[in-house]
């Protein structure tokens, strides 16, 4: 039986279900009394009638979001770890293929990625239209799946039951271009790893400093080391790792450094042009961002040809500001008019808030 036939319950690809649900599907239905609003609203078809292409997996899927514990050490696994690979550059990216090839000796790898480039979409999630999943073949002949949505959608589909099982690790990348400092707030690559963490699965994002014809060999080595350490040591809830690789060979690399987030310096420009009808349109462009090369930061490590490994936590609470806010007056007025807000003293200028250093 082929892998495709096995995944679809022994039916050839494209065959209609016989009306009887598999025993596992009946068990899942019994455990889920009702469907979420988003799942009830989504559309599932065996055939994309607009394009005439077979969709991957027409049979019903679903189930509650998997609540997993932090990763266990490798010796405790009873089978090979299940690793989900995704990215934001699209399913045809050479970086995605390089990451998959680097990690497949470590576990059972599944590739799910956007069908088009989704760079800088952030943590976007598609809720107001159906998503379509298609079976694809990567350049090395291995199977993959594409989603006509964001990196977050790709990870969500995997954890909401599309494959009928969970995952032990999610790896996002290898991204064309670094995701340093403030970049992580824009990055679809990092957001894919964040979505995995929201689903209580350990994850890391890996990006490589951009140049014209990138060689992902060094990034592949880095991904292997990071994945092995996560699977061996584990991560706590809410934690992920962001990895940035310099544009260098293995021989040129100065090693791996554990860093904190740095500060990016953007020089974005608004470019206005006219379309053929004379109507203006706009591009947000400009030169690539630079950064502040402060020792100990991810930016400083990469410009000095070191691989930056940066811990990220989904808890974005500003601890220093939290302490300040607790000293401010917060009492609500009772039985009286709201107090007047004093006018700002123009002579003193604007208040310069303290930076939140965590």
Coordinates of N, CA, C and O in Angstrom, one line a residue, residues 31-178:
X31 N -15.5 12.3 21.2 CA -14.8 13.1 22.2 C -15.1 14.6 22.0 O -15.0 15.4 22.9
X32 N -15.6 15.0 20.8 CA -15.8 16.4 20.5 C -17.3 16.6 20.3 O -17.9 16.3 19.3
X33 N -18.0 17.1 21.3 CA -19.5 17.2 21.3 C -19.9 18.3 20.3 O -21.0 18.2 19.7
X34 N -19.2 19.3 20.0 CA -19.6 20.3 19.1 C -18.4 20.9 18.4 O -17.2 20.7 18.8
X35 N -18.6 21.6 17.3 CA -17.5 22.1 16.5 C -17.3 23.6 16.9 O -18.2 24.3 17.2
X36 N -16.0 24.0 16.7 CA -15.8 25.4 16.9 C -16.4 26.2 15.8 O -16.7 25.7 14.7
X37 N -16.6 27.5 16.1 CA -17.2 28.4 15.1 C -16.4 28.4 13.8 O -17.0 28.3 12.7
X38 N -15.1 28.5 14.0 CA -14.2 28.6 12.8 C -14.3 27.3 12.0 O -14.4 27.3 10.7
X39 N -14.3 26.1 12.6 CA -14.3 24.9 11.9 C -15.6 24.6 11.2 O -15.7 24.1 10.1
X40 N -16.7 25.0 11.9 CA -18.0 24.9 11.3 C -18.2 25.8 10.1 O -18.9 25.4 9.2
X41 N -17.5 26.9 10.1 CA -17.6 27.8 9.0 C -16.7 27.4 7.8 O -16.9 27.9 6.7
X42 N -15.7 26.6 8.1 CA -14.7 26.3 7.0 C -15.3 25.3 6.0 O -16.2 24.6 6.3
X43 N -14.8 25.3 4.8 CA -15.3 24.5 3.7 C -14.3 23.4 3.4 O -13.2 23.6 3.2
X44 N -14.9 22.2 3.3 CA -14.0 21.0 3.0 C -14.5 20.3 1.8 O -15.7 19.9 1.8
X45 N -13.7 20.2 0.7 CA -14.1 19.6 -0.5 C -13.1 18.6 -0.9 O -11.9 18.7 -0.6
X46 N -13.5 17.5 -1.6 CA -12.5 16.6 -2.2 C -11.8 17.1 -3.4 O -10.8 16.7 -3.8
X47 N -12.5 18.0 -4.1 CA -12.0 18.5 -5.4 C -12.1 20.1 -5.4 O -13.1 20.6 -5.0
X48 N -11.0 20.7 -5.7 CA -11.1 22.2 -5.9 C -11.7 22.4 -7.3 O -11.1 22.3 -8.3
X49 N -13.0 22.8 -7.3 CA -13.8 22.9 -8.5 C -13.3 24.1 -9.3 O -13.6 24.1 -10.5
X50 N -12.6 25.0 -8.7 CA -12.1 26.2 -9.5 C -10.9 25.8 -10.3 O -10.8 26.2 -11.5
X51 N -10.0 25.0 -9.8 CA -8.8 24.7 -10.5 C -8.8 23.2 -11.0 O -7.9 22.9 -11.8
X52 N -9.7 22.4 -10.5 CA -9.7 21.0 -11.0 C -8.6 20.2 -10.4 O -8.3 19.2 -11.0
X53 N -8.0 20.6 -9.3 CA -6.9 19.8 -8.7 C -7.4 19.0 -7.6 O -8.3 19.5 -6.8
X54 N -6.9 17.8 -7.4 CA -7.3 17.0 -6.2 C -6.8 17.7 -4.9 O -5.6 18.1 -4.9
X55 N -7.6 17.8 -3.9 CA -7.2 18.3 -2.6 C -6.6 17.2 -1.8 O -7.0 16.1 -1.9
X56 N -5.7 17.6 -0.9 CA -5.1 16.6 0.0 C -6.1 16.3 1.1 O -6.5 17.2 1.8
X57 N -6.5 15.0 1.2 CA -7.3 14.6 2.3 C -8.7 15.1 2.3 O -9.0 16.1 2.9
X58 N -9.6 14.5 1.5 CA -10.9 15.0 1.5 C -11.8 14.6 2.7 O -12.8 15.1 2.9
X59 N -11.4 13.5 3.4 CA -12.2 13.0 4.4 C -12.2 13.9 5.6 O -11.4 14.8 5.8
X60 N -13.3 13.8 6.4 CA -13.5 14.7 7.6 C -12.3 14.6 8.5 O -11.8 13.6 8.8
X61 N -11.9 15.8 9.0 CA -10.9 15.9 10.0 C -11.3 16.8 11.1 O -12.2 17.6 10.9
X62 N -10.6 16.8 12.2 CA -11.0 17.8 13.2 C -10.5 17.3 14.5 O -9.7 16.3 14.6
X63 N -11.0 17.9 15.6 CA -10.6 17.5 16.9 C -10.0 18.6 17.7 O -9.7 19.7 17.1
X64 N -10.0 18.6 19.0 CA -9.6 19.7 19.8 C -8.1 20.0 19.6 O -7.3 19.1 19.2
X65 N -7.7 21.2 19.9 CA -6.3 21.5 19.9 C -5.5 20.7 20.9 O -5.9 20.5 22.0
X66 N -4.4 20.1 20.4 CA -3.7 19.2 21.3 C -3.0 20.0 22.4 O -2.3 21.0 22.2
X67 N -3.2 19.6 23.6 CA -2.5 20.2 24.8 C -1.4 19.2 25.2 O -1.6 18.2 25.7
X68 N -0.2 19.6 24.8 CA 1.0 18.8 25.0 C 1.8 19.2 26.2 O 1.8 20.4 26.5
X69 N 2.6 18.3 26.7 CA 3.5 18.7 27.8 C 4.8 19.2 27.1 O 5.0 19.0 25.9
X70 N 5.7 19.8 27.8 CA 7.0 20.2 27.2 C 7.7 18.9 26.7 O 7.5 17.8 27.1
X71 N 8.7 19.1 25.8 CA 9.3 18.0 25.1 C 10.1 17.2 26.1 O 10.6 17.7 27.1
X72 N 10.1 15.9 25.9 CA 10.8 14.9 26.8 C 12.2 14.6 26.2 O 12.4 14.8 25.0
X73 N 13.1 14.2 27.0 CA 14.4 13.7 26.5 C 14.2 12.6 25.5 O 13.3 11.8 25.6
X74 N 15.1 12.6 24.5 CA 15.0 11.6 23.4 C 14.9 10.2 23.9 O 14.2 9.4 23.4
X75 N 15.7 9.7 24.9 CA 15.6 8.3 25.4 C 14.3 7.9 25.8 O 14.0 6.7 25.9
X76 N 13.4 8.9 26.2 CA 12.1 8.5 26.7 C 11.1 8.3 25.5 O 9.9 7.8 25.8
X77 N 11.4 8.6 24.3 CA 10.5 8.4 23.2 C 10.4 6.9 22.9 O 11.4 6.2 22.8
X78 N 9.2 6.4 22.6 CA 9.0 5.0 22.3 C 9.1 4.9 20.7 O 9.1 3.7 20.3
X79 N 9.1 6.0 20.0 CA 9.2 5.9 18.5 C 10.0 7.2 18.1 O 10.3 8.0 18.9
X80 N 10.3 7.3 16.8 CA 11.1 8.4 16.3 C 10.2 9.7 16.6 O 9.0 9.7 16.4
X81 N 10.9 10.8 17.0 CA 10.1 12.1 17.1 C 9.5 12.5 15.9 O 10.0 12.3 14.8
X82 N 8.3 13.1 16.0 CA 7.6 13.6 14.8 C 7.9 15.1 14.7 O 7.7 15.9 15.7
X83 N 8.4 15.5 13.6 CA 8.9 16.9 13.4 C 8.1 17.5 12.3 O 8.0 17.0 11.2
X84 N 7.5 18.7 12.5 CA 6.8 19.4 11.5 C 7.7 20.5 11.0 O 8.3 21.3 11.8
X85 N 7.8 20.6 9.7 CA 8.7 21.7 9.0 C 7.7 22.6 8.3 O 6.8 22.2 7.6
X86 N 8.0 23.9 8.5 CA 7.2 25.0 7.8 C 8.1 26.2 7.5 O 9.3 26.2 7.9
X87 N 7.6 27.2 6.9 CA 8.3 28.4 6.6 C 7.4 29.5 6.2 O 6.1 29.4 6.3
X88 N 7.9 30.7 5.8 CA 7.1 31.7 5.3 C 7.5 32.1 3.9 O 6.8 33.0 3.3
X89 N 8.5 31.5 3.3 CA 8.9 31.8 2.0 C 8.2 31.0 0.9 O 8.3 31.2 -0.3
X90 N 7.4 30.0 1.4 CA 6.6 29.2 0.4 C 7.2 27.8 0.3 O 8.3 27.5 0.6
X91 N 6.3 26.9 -0.2 CA 6.7 25.5 -0.2 C 7.8 25.2 -1.2 O 8.4 24.1 -1.0
X92 N 8.0 26.0 -2.1 CA 9.1 25.8 -3.1 C 10.4 26.4 -2.7 O 11.4 26.3 -3.5
X93 N 10.5 26.9 -1.6 CA 11.8 27.5 -1.1 C 12.9 26.5 -0.9 O 12.7 25.4 -0.4
X94 N 14.1 26.8 -1.4 CA 15.2 26.0 -1.2 C 15.6 25.9 0.3 O 16.1 24.9 0.7
X95 N 15.3 26.9 1.0 CA 15.6 26.9 2.5 C 14.7 25.9 3.2 O 15.2 25.2 4.1
X96 N 13.5 25.8 2.8 CA 12.6 24.8 3.4 C 13.1 23.4 3.1 O 13.2 22.5 4.0
X97 N 13.5 23.1 1.9 CA 14.1 21.8 1.5 C 15.3 21.5 2.3 O 15.5 20.4 2.8
X98 N 16.2 22.5 2.4 CA 17.4 22.3 3.2 C 17.1 21.9 4.7 O 17.8 21.1 5.2
X99 N 16.2 22.6 5.3 CA 15.8 22.3 6.6 C 15.2 20.9 6.8 O 15.6 20.1 7.7
X100 N 14.4 20.5 5.8 CA 13.8 19.2 5.9 C 14.9 18.1 5.7 O 14.9 17.1 6.5
X101 N 15.8 18.3 4.8 CA 16.9 17.3 4.6 C 17.8 17.3 5.8 O 18.4 16.2 6.1
X102 N 18.0 18.4 6.5 CA 18.9 18.4 7.7 C 18.3 17.6 8.9 O 19.0 17.0 9.6
X103 N 16.9 17.7 9.0 CA 16.3 17.1 10.2 C 15.7 15.8 10.0 O 15.4 15.1 11.0
X104 N 15.5 15.3 8.7 CA 14.8 14.0 8.5 C 15.6 12.8 9.1 O 15.0 11.8 9.5
X105 N 17.0 12.9 9.3 CA 17.6 11.8 10.0 C 17.3 11.7 11.4 O 17.5 10.6 12.0
X106 N 16.7 12.7 12.0 CA 16.4 12.8 13.4 C 15.0 12.3 13.8 O 14.8 12.0 15.0
X107 N 14.1 12.2 12.8 CA 12.8 11.9 13.1 C 11.9 11.7 11.9 O 12.4 11.8 10.8
X108 N 10.6 11.5 12.1 CA 9.7 11.4 11.0 C 9.2 12.8 10.7 O 8.5 13.5 11.5
X109 N 9.6 13.3 9.5 CA 9.4 14.7 9.1 C 8.1 14.9 8.2 O 7.9 14.1 7.3
X110 N 7.3 15.9 8.6 CA 6.2 16.3 7.7 C 6.4 17.8 7.4 O 6.7 18.6 8.2
X111 N 6.2 18.1 6.1 CA 6.3 19.4 5.6 C 5.0 20.0 5.2 O 4.3 19.5 4.4
X112 N 4.6 21.1 5.9 CA 3.4 21.9 5.6 C 3.8 23.4 5.5 O 4.3 23.9 6.5
X113 N 3.6 24.0 4.4 CA 4.1 25.4 4.2 C 3.1 26.2 3.3 O 2.3 25.6 2.6
X114 N 3.1 27.5 3.4 CA 2.3 28.3 2.5 C 2.6 28.0 1.0 O 3.7 27.7 0.7
X115 N 1.6 28.1 0.2 CA 1.9 27.9 -1.3 C 2.5 29.0 -2.0 O 3.0 28.9 -3.1
X116 N 2.5 30.2 -1.3 CA 3.2 31.4 -1.9 C 4.0 32.1 -0.8 O 3.8 31.8 0.4
X117 N 4.8 33.0 -1.2 CA 5.7 33.7 -0.2 C 4.8 34.5 0.7 O 3.9 35.3 0.3
X118 N 5.0 34.4 2.0 CA 4.2 35.0 3.0 C 5.2 35.8 4.0 O 4.9 36.0 5.2
X119 N 6.2 36.3 3.5 CA 7.2 37.1 4.3 C 6.5 38.3 4.9 O 5.7 39.0 4.3
X120 N 6.9 38.5 6.2 CA 6.5 39.7 6.9 C 5.0 39.8 7.2 O 4.4 40.9 7.4
X121 N 4.3 38.6 7.1 CA 2.9 38.7 7.5 C 2.6 38.6 9.0 O 1.5 38.8 9.4
X122 N 3.6 38.4 9.8 CA 3.5 38.3 11.2 C 2.6 37.1 11.6 O 2.6 36.1 10.9
X123 N 1.9 37.3 12.7 CA 1.1 36.1 13.2 C -0.3 36.2 12.7 O -1.3 36.0 13.4
X124 N -0.4 36.3 11.4 CA -1.7 36.4 10.7 C -2.4 35.0 10.7 O -1.8 34.0 10.3
X125 N -3.7 35.0 11.0 CA -4.4 33.7 11.0 C -5.7 33.9 10.2 O -6.4 34.9 10.4
X126 N -6.0 33.0 9.3 CA -7.1 33.1 8.4 C -8.4 32.5 9.0 O -8.5 31.3 9.3
X127 N -9.4 33.4 9.2 CA -10.6 33.0 9.9 C -11.9 33.3 9.0 O -12.9 32.7 9.3
X128 N -11.8 34.1 8.0 CA -12.9 34.6 7.3 C -13.1 34.0 5.9 O -13.9 34.5 5.1
X129 N -12.3 33.0 5.6 CA -12.5 32.3 4.3 C -12.0 30.8 4.5 O -11.2 30.6 5.5
X130 N -12.4 29.9 3.7 CA -11.8 28.5 3.8 C -10.4 28.5 3.4 O -9.9 29.3 2.6
X131 N -9.7 27.5 3.8 CA -8.3 27.2 3.5 C -8.3 25.9 2.6 O -9.0 25.0 2.9
X132 N -7.4 25.9 1.6 CA -7.2 24.7 0.8 C -5.8 24.1 1.0 O -4.8 24.9 1.0
X133 N -5.8 22.8 1.1 CA -4.5 22.1 1.3 C -4.3 21.2 0.1 O -5.2 20.5 -0.3
X134 N -3.1 21.2 -0.4 CA -2.8 20.4 -1.6 C -1.5 19.6 -1.4 O -0.6 20.1 -0.7
X135 N -1.5 18.4 -1.9 CA -0.4 17.6 -1.8 C 0.6 18.1 -2.9 O 0.3 18.4 -4.0
X136 N 1.9 18.2 -2.5 CA 3.0 18.6 -3.3 C 4.1 17.7 -3.3 O 4.2 16.8 -2.5
X137 N 5.0 17.8 -4.3 CA 6.3 17.1 -4.4 C 7.4 18.1 -4.4 O 7.5 19.0 -5.2
X138 N 8.3 17.9 -3.4 CA 9.5 18.8 -3.3 C 10.5 18.4 -4.4 O 10.4 17.4 -5.0
X139 N 11.6 19.2 -4.5 CA 12.6 19.0 -5.5 C 13.3 17.7 -5.4 O 13.8 17.2 -6.4
X140 N 13.4 17.2 -4.2 CA 14.1 15.9 -4.0 C 13.1 14.7 -4.1 O 13.5 13.5 -3.8
X141 N 11.9 14.9 -4.6 CA 10.9 13.9 -4.8 C 10.1 13.5 -3.6 O 9.3 12.6 -3.7
X142 N 10.3 14.1 -2.4 CA 9.6 13.8 -1.2 C 8.3 14.5 -1.2 O 8.1 15.6 -1.7
X143 N 7.3 14.0 -0.4 CA 5.9 14.6 -0.4 C 5.9 15.8 0.6 O 6.7 15.9 1.5
X144 N 5.0 16.7 0.3 CA 4.8 17.9 1.2 C 3.4 18.3 1.0 O 2.6 17.8 0.2
X145 N 3.0 19.3 1.8 CA 1.6 19.9 1.7 C 1.7 21.4 1.7 O 2.5 22.0 2.4
X146 N 0.9 22.0 0.8 CA 0.9 23.5 0.8 C -0.5 24.0 1.2 O -1.5 23.3 1.0
X147 N -0.5 25.1 1.8 CA -1.8 25.8 2.3 C -1.9 27.2 1.7 O -0.9 27.9 1.7
X148 N -3.0 27.5 1.2 CA -3.2 28.9 0.6 C -3.5 29.9 1.7 O -4.5 30.6 1.7
X149 N -2.6 29.9 2.7 CA -2.7 30.9 3.8 C -1.4 31.2 4.3 O -0.4 31.2 3.7
X150 N -1.4 31.6 5.6 CA -0.1 32.1 6.3 C 0.6 30.9 6.9 O 0.1 29.8 7.0
X151 N 1.8 31.2 7.4 CA 2.6 30.2 8.1 C 1.8 29.7 9.4 O 1.8 28.6 9.7
X152 N 1.1 30.7 10.0 CA 0.3 30.3 11.2 C -0.8 29.3 10.8 O -1.1 28.4 11.5
X153 N -1.4 29.6 9.6 CA -2.4 28.6 9.1 C -1.9 27.2 8.9 O -2.5 26.2 9.3
X154 N -0.7 27.2 8.4 CA -0.1 25.9 8.1 C 0.1 25.1 9.4 O -0.2 23.9 9.5
X155 N 0.6 25.8 10.4 CA 0.8 25.1 11.7 C -0.5 24.8 12.4 O -0.7 23.7 12.9
X156 N -1.5 25.7 12.3 CA -2.8 25.4 12.9 C -3.4 24.2 12.3 O -4.0 23.4 13.0
X157 N -3.4 24.1 11.0 CA -4.0 22.9 10.3 C -3.4 21.6 10.8 O -4.1 20.6 11.1
X158 N -2.1 21.6 11.0 CA -1.4 20.4 11.5 C -1.8 20.0 12.9 O -2.1 18.9 13.2
X159 N -2.0 21.1 13.8 CA -2.3 20.8 15.2 C -3.8 20.6 15.4 O -4.2 20.2 16.5
X160 N -4.6 21.0 14.5 CA -6.1 20.9 14.6 C -6.6 19.6 14.1 O -7.8 19.3 14.0
X161 N -5.7 18.7 13.7 CA -6.1 17.3 13.5 C -6.0 16.9 12.0 O -6.4 15.8 11.7
X162 N -5.4 17.6 11.1 CA -5.3 17.2 9.7 C -4.6 15.9 9.5 O -5.0 15.1 8.7
X163 N -3.5 15.7 10.3 CA -2.8 14.4 10.1 C -3.2 13.3 11.1 O -2.7 12.2 11.0
X164 N -4.1 13.7 12.0 CA -4.5 12.7 13.0 C -3.6 12.4 14.1 O -3.8 11.4 14.8
X165 N -2.5 13.1 14.2 CA -1.6 13.0 15.3 C -0.9 14.3 15.6 O -0.9 15.2 14.8
X166 N -0.2 14.4 16.8 CA 0.5 15.6 17.1 C 1.9 15.5 16.7 O 2.3 14.6 15.9
X167 N 2.7 16.5 17.1 CA 4.1 16.6 16.8 C 5.0 16.9 18.0 O 4.5 17.4 19.0
X168 N 6.2 16.5 18.0 CA 7.1 16.6 19.1 C 8.0 17.9 18.9 O 8.6 18.3 19.9
X169 N 8.1 18.4 17.7 CA 8.9 19.6 17.5 C 8.5 20.2 16.2 O 8.1 19.5 15.2
X170 N 8.5 21.5 16.2 CA 8.2 22.3 15.0 C 9.4 23.1 14.6 O 10.0 23.8 15.5
X171 N 9.9 23.1 13.4 CA 11.0 23.9 12.9 C 10.5 24.8 11.8 O 10.0 24.2 10.8
X172 N 10.7 26.0 11.9 CA 10.3 27.0 10.8 C 11.5 27.6 10.2 O 12.4 28.2 10.8
X173 N 11.6 27.5 8.8 CA 12.7 28.1 8.1 C 13.1 27.2 6.9 O 12.2 26.4 6.5
X174 N 14.3 27.3 6.4 CA 15.3 28.3 6.7 C 14.9 29.6 5.9 O 14.8 29.5 4.7
X175 N 14.8 30.7 6.6 CA 14.3 31.9 6.0 C 15.4 32.6 5.2 O 16.5 32.6 5.6
X176 N 15.0 33.1 4.1 CA 15.8 34.0 3.3 C 15.9 35.3 4.0 O 15.0 36.1 3.9
X177 N 17.0 35.6 4.6 CA 17.2 36.9 5.3 C 17.0 36.7 6.8 O 16.2 35.9 7.3
X178 N 17.8 37.4 7.6 CA 17.8 37.3 9.1 C 16.6 37.8 9.7 O 15.9 38.7 9.1

